[in-house]
Coordinates of C-alpha atoms in Angstrom, one line a residue:
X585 CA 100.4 89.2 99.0
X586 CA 102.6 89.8 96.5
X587 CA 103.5 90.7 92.3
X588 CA 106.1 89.6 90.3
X589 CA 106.7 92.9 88.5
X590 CA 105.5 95.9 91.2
X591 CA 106.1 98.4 88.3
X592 CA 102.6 97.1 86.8
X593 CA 101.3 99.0 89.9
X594 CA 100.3 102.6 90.5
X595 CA 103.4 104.5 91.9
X596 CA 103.2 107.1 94.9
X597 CA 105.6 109.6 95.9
X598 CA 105.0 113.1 97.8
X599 CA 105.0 116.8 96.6
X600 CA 108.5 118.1 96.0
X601 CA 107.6 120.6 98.7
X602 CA 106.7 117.8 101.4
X603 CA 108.2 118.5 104.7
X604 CA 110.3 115.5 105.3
X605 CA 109.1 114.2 108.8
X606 CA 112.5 113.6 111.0
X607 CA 112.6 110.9 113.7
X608 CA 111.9 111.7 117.5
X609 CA 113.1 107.9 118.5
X610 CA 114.1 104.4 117.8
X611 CA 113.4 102.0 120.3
X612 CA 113.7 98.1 120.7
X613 CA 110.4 96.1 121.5
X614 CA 110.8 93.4 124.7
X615 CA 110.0 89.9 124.1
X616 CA 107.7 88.6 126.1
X617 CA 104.6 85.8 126.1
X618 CA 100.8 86.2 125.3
X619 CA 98.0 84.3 125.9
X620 CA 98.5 80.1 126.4
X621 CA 102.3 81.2 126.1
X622 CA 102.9 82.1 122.3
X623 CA 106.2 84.6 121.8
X624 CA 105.7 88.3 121.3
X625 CA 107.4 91.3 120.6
X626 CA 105.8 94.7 122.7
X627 CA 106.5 97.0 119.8
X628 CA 105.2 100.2 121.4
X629 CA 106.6 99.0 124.8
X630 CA 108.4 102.0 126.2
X631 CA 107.4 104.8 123.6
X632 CA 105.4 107.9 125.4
X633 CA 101.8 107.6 124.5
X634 CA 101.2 111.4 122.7
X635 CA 103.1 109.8 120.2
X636 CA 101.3 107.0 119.4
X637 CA 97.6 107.6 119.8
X638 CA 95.3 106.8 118.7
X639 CA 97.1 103.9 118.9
X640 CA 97.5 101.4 121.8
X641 CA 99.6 98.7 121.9
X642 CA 100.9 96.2 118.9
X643 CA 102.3 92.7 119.6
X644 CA 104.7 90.9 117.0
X645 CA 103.5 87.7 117.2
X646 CA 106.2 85.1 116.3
X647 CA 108.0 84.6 113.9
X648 CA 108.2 81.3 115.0
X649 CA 108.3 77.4 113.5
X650 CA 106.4 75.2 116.1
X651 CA 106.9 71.8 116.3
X652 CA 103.3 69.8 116.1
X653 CA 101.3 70.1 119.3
X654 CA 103.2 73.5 120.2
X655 CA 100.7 76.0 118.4
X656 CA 98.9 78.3 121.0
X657 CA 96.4 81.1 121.0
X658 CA 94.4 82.8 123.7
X659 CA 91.4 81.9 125.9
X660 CA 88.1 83.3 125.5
X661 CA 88.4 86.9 126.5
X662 CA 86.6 90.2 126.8
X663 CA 87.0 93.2 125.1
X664 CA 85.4 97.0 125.3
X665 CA 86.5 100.4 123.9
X666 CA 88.1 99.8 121.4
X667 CA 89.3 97.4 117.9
X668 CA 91.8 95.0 117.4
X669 CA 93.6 94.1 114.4
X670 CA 94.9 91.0 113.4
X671 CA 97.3 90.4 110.8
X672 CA 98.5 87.0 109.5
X673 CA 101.7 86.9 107.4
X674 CA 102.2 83.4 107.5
X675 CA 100.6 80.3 109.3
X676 CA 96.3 80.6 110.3
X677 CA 94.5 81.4 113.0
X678 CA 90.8 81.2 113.9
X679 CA 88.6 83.9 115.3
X680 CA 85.3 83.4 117.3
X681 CA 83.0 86.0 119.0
X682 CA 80.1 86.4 121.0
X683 CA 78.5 88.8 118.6
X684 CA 78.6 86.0 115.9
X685 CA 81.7 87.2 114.1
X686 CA 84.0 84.5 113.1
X687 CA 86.6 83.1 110.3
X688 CA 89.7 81.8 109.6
X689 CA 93.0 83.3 108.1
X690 CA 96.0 82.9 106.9
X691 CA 98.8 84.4 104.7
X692 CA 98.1 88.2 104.1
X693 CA 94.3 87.9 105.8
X694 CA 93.1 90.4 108.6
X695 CA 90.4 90.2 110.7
X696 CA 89.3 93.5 111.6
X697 CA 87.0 93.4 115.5
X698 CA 85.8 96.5 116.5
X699 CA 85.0 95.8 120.3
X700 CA 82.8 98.7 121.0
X701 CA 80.3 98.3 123.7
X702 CA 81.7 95.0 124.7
X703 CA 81.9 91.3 123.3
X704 CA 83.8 88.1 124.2
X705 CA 86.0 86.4 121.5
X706 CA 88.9 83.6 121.3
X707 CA 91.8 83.4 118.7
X708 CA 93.8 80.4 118.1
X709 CA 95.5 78.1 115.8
X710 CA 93.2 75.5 113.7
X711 CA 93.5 71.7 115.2
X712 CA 95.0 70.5 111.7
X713 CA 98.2 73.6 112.5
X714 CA 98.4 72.2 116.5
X715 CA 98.4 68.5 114.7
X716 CA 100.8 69.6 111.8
X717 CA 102.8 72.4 113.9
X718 CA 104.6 75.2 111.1
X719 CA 105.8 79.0 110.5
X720 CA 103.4 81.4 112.8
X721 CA 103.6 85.0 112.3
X722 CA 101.4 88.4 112.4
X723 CA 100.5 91.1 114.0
X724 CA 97.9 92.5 116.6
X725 CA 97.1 95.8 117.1
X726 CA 94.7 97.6 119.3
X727 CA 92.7 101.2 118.1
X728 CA 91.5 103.6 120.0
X729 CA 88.1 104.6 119.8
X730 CA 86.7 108.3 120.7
X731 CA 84.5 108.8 124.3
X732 CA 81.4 108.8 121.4
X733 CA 82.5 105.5 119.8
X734 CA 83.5 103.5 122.7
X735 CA 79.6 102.1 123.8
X736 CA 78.9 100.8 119.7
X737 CA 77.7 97.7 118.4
X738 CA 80.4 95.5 117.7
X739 CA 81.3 94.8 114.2
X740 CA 83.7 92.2 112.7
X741 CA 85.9 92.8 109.4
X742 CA 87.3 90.0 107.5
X743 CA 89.8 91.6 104.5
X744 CA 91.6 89.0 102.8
X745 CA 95.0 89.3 101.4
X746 CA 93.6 89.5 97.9
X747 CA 91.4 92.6 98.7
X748 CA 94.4 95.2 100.2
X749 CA 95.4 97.6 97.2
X750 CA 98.7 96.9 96.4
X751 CA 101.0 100.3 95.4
X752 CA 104.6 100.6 94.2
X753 CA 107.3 103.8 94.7
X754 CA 108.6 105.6 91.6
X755 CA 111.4 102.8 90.6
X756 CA 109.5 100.0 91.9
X757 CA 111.9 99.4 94.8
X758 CA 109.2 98.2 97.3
X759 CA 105.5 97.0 97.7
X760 CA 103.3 98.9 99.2
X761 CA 100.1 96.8 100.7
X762 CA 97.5 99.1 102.2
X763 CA 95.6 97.2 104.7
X764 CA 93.2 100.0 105.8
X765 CA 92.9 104.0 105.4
X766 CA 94.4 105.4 102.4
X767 CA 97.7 106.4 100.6
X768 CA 98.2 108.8 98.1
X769 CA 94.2 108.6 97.1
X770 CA 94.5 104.6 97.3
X771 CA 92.1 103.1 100.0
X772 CA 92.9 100.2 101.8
X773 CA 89.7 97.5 102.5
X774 CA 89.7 98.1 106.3
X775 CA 87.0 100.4 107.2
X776 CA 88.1 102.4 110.6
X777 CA 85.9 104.2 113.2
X778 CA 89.0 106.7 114.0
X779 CA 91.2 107.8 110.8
X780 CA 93.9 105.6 110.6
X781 CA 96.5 104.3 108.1
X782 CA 97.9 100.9 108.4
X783 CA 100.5 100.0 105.2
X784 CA 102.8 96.5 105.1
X785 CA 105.9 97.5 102.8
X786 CA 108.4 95.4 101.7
X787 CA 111.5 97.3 100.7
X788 CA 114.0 95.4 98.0
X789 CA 117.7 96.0 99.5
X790 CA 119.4 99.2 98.7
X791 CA 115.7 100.9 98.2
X792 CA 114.4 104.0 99.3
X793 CA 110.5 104.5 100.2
X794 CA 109.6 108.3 100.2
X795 CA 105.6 108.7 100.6
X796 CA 103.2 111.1 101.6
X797 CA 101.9 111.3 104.8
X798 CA 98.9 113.1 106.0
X799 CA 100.0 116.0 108.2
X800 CA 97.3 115.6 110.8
X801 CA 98.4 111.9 111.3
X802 CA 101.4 110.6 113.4
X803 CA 103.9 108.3 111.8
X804 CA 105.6 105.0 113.2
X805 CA 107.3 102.5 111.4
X806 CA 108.0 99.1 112.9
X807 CA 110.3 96.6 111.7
X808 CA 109.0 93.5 111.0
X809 CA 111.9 91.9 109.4
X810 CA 115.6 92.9 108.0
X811 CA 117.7 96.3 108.5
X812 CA 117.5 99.2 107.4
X813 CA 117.2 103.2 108.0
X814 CA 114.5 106.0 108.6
X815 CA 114.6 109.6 108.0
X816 CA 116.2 112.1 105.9
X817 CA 118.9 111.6 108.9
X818 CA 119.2 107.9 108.5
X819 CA 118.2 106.4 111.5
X820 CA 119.5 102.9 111.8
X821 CA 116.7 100.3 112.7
X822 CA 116.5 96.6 112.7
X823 CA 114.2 93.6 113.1
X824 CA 111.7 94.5 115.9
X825 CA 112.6 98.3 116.6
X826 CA 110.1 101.2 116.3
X827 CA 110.4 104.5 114.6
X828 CA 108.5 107.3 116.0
X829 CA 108.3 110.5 113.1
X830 CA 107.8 114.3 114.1
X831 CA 105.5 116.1 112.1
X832 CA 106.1 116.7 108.5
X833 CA 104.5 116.0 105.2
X834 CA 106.4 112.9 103.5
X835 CA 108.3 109.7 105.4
X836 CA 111.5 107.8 104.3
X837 CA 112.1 104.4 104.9
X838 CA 115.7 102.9 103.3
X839 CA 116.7 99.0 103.4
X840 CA 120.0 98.3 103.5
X841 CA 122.0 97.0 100.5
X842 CA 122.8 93.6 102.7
X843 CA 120.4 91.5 104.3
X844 CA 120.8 88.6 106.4
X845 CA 120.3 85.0 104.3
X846 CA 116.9 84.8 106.2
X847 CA 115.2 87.8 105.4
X848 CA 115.9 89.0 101.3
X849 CA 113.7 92.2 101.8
X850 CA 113.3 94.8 105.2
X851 CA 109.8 94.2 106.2
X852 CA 107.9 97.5 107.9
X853 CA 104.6 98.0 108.9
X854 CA 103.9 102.2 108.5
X855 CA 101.2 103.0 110.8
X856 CA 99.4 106.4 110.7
X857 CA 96.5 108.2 112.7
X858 CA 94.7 110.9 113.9
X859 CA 95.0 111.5 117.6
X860 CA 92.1 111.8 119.8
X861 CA 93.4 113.4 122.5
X862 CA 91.5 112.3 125.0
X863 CA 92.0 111.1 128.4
X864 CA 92.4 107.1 128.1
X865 CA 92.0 104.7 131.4
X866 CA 93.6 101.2 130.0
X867 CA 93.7 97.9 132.4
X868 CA 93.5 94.5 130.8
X869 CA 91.0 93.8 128.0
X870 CA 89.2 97.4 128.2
X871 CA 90.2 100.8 127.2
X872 CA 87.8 103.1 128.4
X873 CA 88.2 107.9 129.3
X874 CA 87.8 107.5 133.2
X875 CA 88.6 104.8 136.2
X876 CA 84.7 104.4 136.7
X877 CA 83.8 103.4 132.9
X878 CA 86.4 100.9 133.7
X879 CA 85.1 99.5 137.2
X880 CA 81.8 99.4 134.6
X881 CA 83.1 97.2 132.1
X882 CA 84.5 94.8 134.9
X883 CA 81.6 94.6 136.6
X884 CA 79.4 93.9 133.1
X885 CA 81.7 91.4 132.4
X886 CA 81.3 89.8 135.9
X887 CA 77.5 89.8 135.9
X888 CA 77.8 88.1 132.0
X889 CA 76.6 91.6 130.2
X890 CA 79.5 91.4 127.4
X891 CA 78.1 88.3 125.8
X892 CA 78.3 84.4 126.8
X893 CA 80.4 81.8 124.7
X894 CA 78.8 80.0 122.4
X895 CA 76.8 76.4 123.4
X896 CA 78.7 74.7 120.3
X897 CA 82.6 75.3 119.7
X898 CA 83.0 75.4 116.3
X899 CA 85.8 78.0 115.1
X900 CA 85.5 79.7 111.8
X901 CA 81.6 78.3 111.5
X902 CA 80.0 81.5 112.2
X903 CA 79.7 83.9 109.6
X904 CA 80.8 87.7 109.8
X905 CA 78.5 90.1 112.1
X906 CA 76.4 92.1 110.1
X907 CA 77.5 95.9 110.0

């Protein structure tokens, strides 16, 4: 999603007297392969996990032009404990579940699965983008849920690009899209079980982003595209490095005045949250507080308790779960 003029949108900026957050680290995500073999980027890979709950793990998915028959997704799957977010910048993907969520989407779209108690589900490309091949890129990021959150029905989100509220800095230098959680008073679409936000900024070259951040939240920004720098310090970053920010009340985020012929704007995602602070047992598809809750979900999903794939394949025919 984008504007032509982003001064036609409501501008943020922190108090004067906002602590400026400075940066603990910078590190660079490994590349790696996910699911039927489709590239990633482990963007949290490395990074010590007080800083980043109540966040999990986030995959860069792409950015990459397949040639047709080359589009891949996952196989059917199980999940328990907590949500995953997937976010489409460019290309489509399909989502099916066993709870009878299910949709397509494409530029700007994110579906929004809390797993909760436990479902199965399946992502992949649509036949006409295997048939076709074409530019595949997004995002997926896993949530945490609290000890009293993690047995919940599942629910399914599906926020189109046309629904995130779209913000601006003082001199119009970047777009702000707010996915989920809020900025300045502006809420996002995405409704979240812990209290997260999850912004997509693109930052014209030579800009500075300055904006509030909620004190009881942690701060990471990830590169998704271009160059750049974060902190009053200035921090150099680049195309698939993280940020981790101390505590403070405001973020920076600066693009450089050059970017490469490929990428006109530097493309961060600015993730925020509160941590739970709780212990977290994590193997494979379940994120559960001890070893035994995870020997549970195995065995539920072993004796078929997380849900059966449906009878009839058909990707994007089943409408969202009911809340």
């Amino acid at each position: 999603m984008t504007v032509e003029n982003p001064l036609t949108l409501p501008r943020v900026a922190p108090p004067a007297a906002a602590a400026a957050r400075p940066v603990l680290t910078v590190t660079t995500a490994p590349s790696g392969f996910e699911g039927e073999g489709f590239p990633v980027r482990r963007a949290f890979a490395g990074i010590n996990y007080r800083h980043l709950d109540p966040f999990i793990m986030m995959d860069q998915m792409g950015e990459v032009e397949y040639q047709p028959g080359e589009p891949k997704g996952t196989p059917w799957h199980p999940h328990r404990g907590f949500e995953t977010v997937t976010y489409i910048i460019d290309g489509t993907f399909d989502h099916q579940d066993s709870n009878g969520g299910g949709g397509t989407i494409t530029n700007g779209d994110t579906q929004w699965m809390t797993a909760g108690s436990g479902l199965l589900h399946i992502e992949a490309p649509p036949e006409a983008l295997v048939m076709s091949g074409g530019l595949f890129h997004g995002l997926q990021l896993w949530v945490n849920l609290p000890a009293k959150d993690k047995m919940m029905a599942p629910r399914y989100q599906d926020i189109r690009g046309g629904s995130v509220q779209l913000l601006t800095t003082p001199d119009g230098g970047a777009l702000l899209r707010v996915i989920a959680g809020e900025l300045d008073g502006h809420a996002g679409p995405g409704i979240t079980h812990t209290p997260i936000t999850m912004i997509h900024a693109t930052v014209a070259p030579g800009a500075e982003v300055t904006l509030p951040w909620r004190e009881d939240f942690n701060g990471l920004a990830y590169v998704l595209a271009g160059s750049g720098s974060v902190g009053a310090e200035r921090r150099p970053v680049r195309t698939g490095q993280t940020a981790v920010f101390g505590e403070g009340g405001s973020l920076t985020v600066r693009a450089d005045e050059k970017q490469d012929s490929r990428t006109p704007d530097l493309e961060v995602v600015l993730l925020g949250g509160r941590p739970i602070r709780e212990p977290m047992a994590h193997y494979g598809p379940f994120v559960m507080n001890t070893r035994e809750e995870l020997q549970q979900a195995f065995e539920d999903f072993q004796k078929g308790r997380l849900g059966t794939v449906p009878a009839v394949h058909g990707m994007g025919e089943g409408g969202p779960a009911e809340d």
